Amino acid sequence: MNVIWLLSLLFLCFGVLSNGSQKNLISRPAVVNVGAVFTFDSTIGRVAKIAIEEAVEDVNSDAGVLTGTKFVLTMRNSNCSGFIGMIGALQFMETETIAIIGPQSSVVAHMISHVANELQVPLLSFAATDPTLSSLQFPFFVRTTQSDLYQMKAIAELVDYYGWRSVIVIFIDDDYGRNGVSALDDALAEKRLKISHKEGIPPGSSASQGDIMDILVKVSVLESRIIVLHVNPDIGFKVFSVARYLGMMQNGYVWIATDWLSSVLDTSSPLASDTMDSMQGVLVLRRHTPDSDRKRAFLSRWKKLTGGSLGLNSYGLYAYDTVWLLAHALDAFFNQGGTISFSNDSKLLSIGRGSLHLEEMNVFNGGMLLLNNILKSNFVGLTGPFKFTSDRSLYAPAFDIINVIGTGYRQIGYWSNYSGLSTETPEALYGKPPNRSSVNQRLYGVVWPGETLSKPRGWVFPNNGKLLKIGVPNRVSYREFVSRVRGTDMFKGFCIDVFTAAVNLLPYAVPFQFVSIGDGHKNPDYSKLVRMVAEGELDAVVGDIAIVTSRTRIVDFTQPYASSGLVVVAPFRKLNSGAWAFLRPFSPLMWGVTACFFIVIGIVVWILEHRINDEFRGPPKHQIITILWFSFSTMFFAHRESTVSALGRLVLIIWLFVVLIINSSYTASLTSILTVQQLSSPIKGVESLINSNDPIGYQVGSFAEHYLSEELNISESRLVALGSPEEYAKALQNGPGKGGVAAVVDERPYVELFLSTQCKFRIVGQEFTKSGWGFVFPRDSPLAVDMSTAILALSENGDLQRIHDKWLATSACSSESTEIESDRLHLKSFWGLFLICGLACFVALVIYFFQILRKFRNAAAVGAHSTGTGSSRSGHLQTLFSLMDDKSGHSKTGHKKRRIERSLSENDKEDELKSNPNKKPIRNSLEITTSTSE
């Protein structure tokens, strides 16, 4: 019976499984139709055709994928025509085609994607790299290769790595070229770089040799020497040929080609010698595919298939993996119960029948499910891990960077979106934390165009016959810095000589002309000069231009060639010694605090010594005199009263140390006052100017006006514009009361030159801004960097100092001290000492009062025990004051005095006996009397 039940159960299970299996097999069609459209005879197409055919064969022979279903692929040749490619794709839509591999062209992909959206047929393109195809506008377009968005990021990081600032782009003027350049522009902007010029080339065969020559002639006279070439192979080789003819493949130029060139090198290498000679030193990007056993096995198989006549490029690998991607997605589609079915599109039916047979194009009902399975696919192909990110891009984009040399090329490094530029493979870095710091960005050496190993500068002066327009302020005052030679267009001065010397150190010629800015009646506004450079009216400004924050936001400055900063100039008077000169070493507050501490120390020592030291006892008047005498005598270390308690000695030792420091400082300051001529000014620095209401002078055109009003919030009504050193002197001499100014705020170089001839004024206070003078150039100007290097060289070889001494030699007046410093000692210099002394007094008093309280408790306890009753509050206070005032035991000082008196008395007696030997001592007489009486 049990056997029968067991057999029945097995039969039932077998029936269920067989039915389920049969149902699954029935749900899978015998054939799935897939289309492919690309250009068969193109560099990419020749490789992709073979790779796709091999992939289809491998899929159909693999029992683990599409079980029971045959993968049937139909290919159509677009013949390098966007129109024909579009027609071929539309023809697939008339049949039961569930997906299309392709198109190869980004232009065709844009058109077909609209049809794919309508009919819900996924497009899987292994070669359309236009970044805009990834937008939400084309949900059924799936890119199975890396987008040009990442290729342009790689180029931007390459340009930044070598320190170049701008590039020129030559591109094919279609969707592929324009959108790729737009992505490059965004990537460069993130690095604060830019595209300085763009030149589009017509697509197809319409671009002639002459058109390309016109473009390159235009490019050759521009400033930048970094050229990015984003075209197709046919146009690209024409550009290199013409560039070689025009001498643009020589030293100084940099050519960066996108991956179109690496595809040709991988597919058709070796190229003709003339072709290779025309692109020596070019940097090329190639889509990176990691090395693996599967890839090596396929390469070996590829050589057998092609006989070595056709190389395998990265697009061929992506085409092979695209077929497998679709196979895995279809397998998942069928496992989920998906069926191949089509329905009419109501929008197409409404148009009506016509010669176009639009009604034949049907909607794939399972298109959305298949698309989701495609995007969720995750397998390892010939190109490595094949899966999509959330933005529908392939995982881990990376590129190889190669350098064309001789008859081939050499790989100089890698770029990955994970870690940037490196000489290690991206796979080796994925296991490490991402590190894009400049220290970790590295590449191997490059052989640049012209067969040089030195990195090209990347720019030259435009060869268009124009000279650099360099603005120079036409100063009226302080002409030693910069001035126009009367009757000519030439300039001279300290700033001009520094600029000329720096230009002479540059390894190239700088064609320039000076342009005078200003009317010659007053100094020009320097902020306006800077804005003229930012707005392109001038190519640079040379002069005494201060480097300040507001200006650095719109222009670039060179390395400072002169230090500068705002200082305050004020009139002064000489101080004589006088009868009260001894009070000047200390400020009034210092005198007051010091006097208070003398009294406090006397009181503290009296409190600590009063109970145990007879020298601090006596009538109240005597004790007050003792406190004052003791405290002030410590100033000279002449106090006669000795301290007995440990706390008193501690306080006194610390106080005597403080007195020693104060005495030494006072002596040194008083010596300086009495022996060195002192200068005094009512203005002590910028703080006193801010707190007063007096007028303040500044130089016309200087940034001092903006700084005083905007940064220091000084009312503009207090600011007085002064145009020359003579106006400085007159305004300072008149003072606020006579229509002048209390002080002048100006930059230190001007002030030092002013004080070299005006000995009645001095700098007061400290320099309250730190800046320098530099030459002005537009933002990201490469000339600014080279000029900074030249200025540093001038500073190191001493030429900068020699130029300074030539123009700004000081006179005898400036041999005196030009700065007024306060000769008084202030409390802030000694507050630490007073703090230590005060803490010592406080601690000593706390300990002393704790001791008194302890004795008070003992006394209160004894009193309560003797009387048997509690004491009143007044009694407690009386006891406490009594303890504080009463003498504690036997005074050590009293014992000492009695011993001294006893000793003196005995000495007097001995002297008396020596003078009268017949006289007996009293003690002996007493002893005799006592003896007699006995």
mmCIF file of C-alpha atoms in Angstrom, residues 38 60 106 150 189 244 360 463 484 510 606 647 742 800 817 879:
data_model
loop_
_atom_site.group_PDB
_atom_site.id
_atom_site.type_symbol
_atom_site.label_atom_id
_atom_site.label_comp_id
_atom_site.label_asym_id
_atom_site.label_seq_id
_atom_site.Cartn_x
_atom_site.Cartn_y
_atom_site.Cartn_z
ATOM 1 C CA PHE A 38 25.760 50.575 -38.799
ATOM 2 C CA ASN A 60 23.043 30.372 -29.929
ATOM 3 C CA SER A 106 24.966 59.809 -32.975
ATOM 4 C CA TYR A 150 33.736 61.065 -19.472
ATOM 5 C CA ALA A 189 35.059 75.197 -16.557
ATOM 6 C CA ARG A 244 52.158 69.241 -40.869
ATOM 7 C CA GLU A 360 3.049 48.317 -40.707
ATOM 8 C CA ASN A 463 50.733 86.254 -34.517
ATOM 9 C CA ARG A 484 55.728 109.875 -18.798
ATOM 10 C CA VAL A 510 56.827 90.119 -25.825
ATOM 11 C CA TRP A 606 50.012 93.364 58.459
ATOM 12 C CA LEU A 647 52.421 83.098 54.613
ATOM 13 C CA ALA A 742 45.140 115.537 11.400
ATOM 14 C CA LEU A 800 65.299 94.308 -7.970
ATOM 15 C CA SER A 817 63.874 107.241 13.013
ATOM 16 C CA THR A 879 35.512 86.331 70.564
#
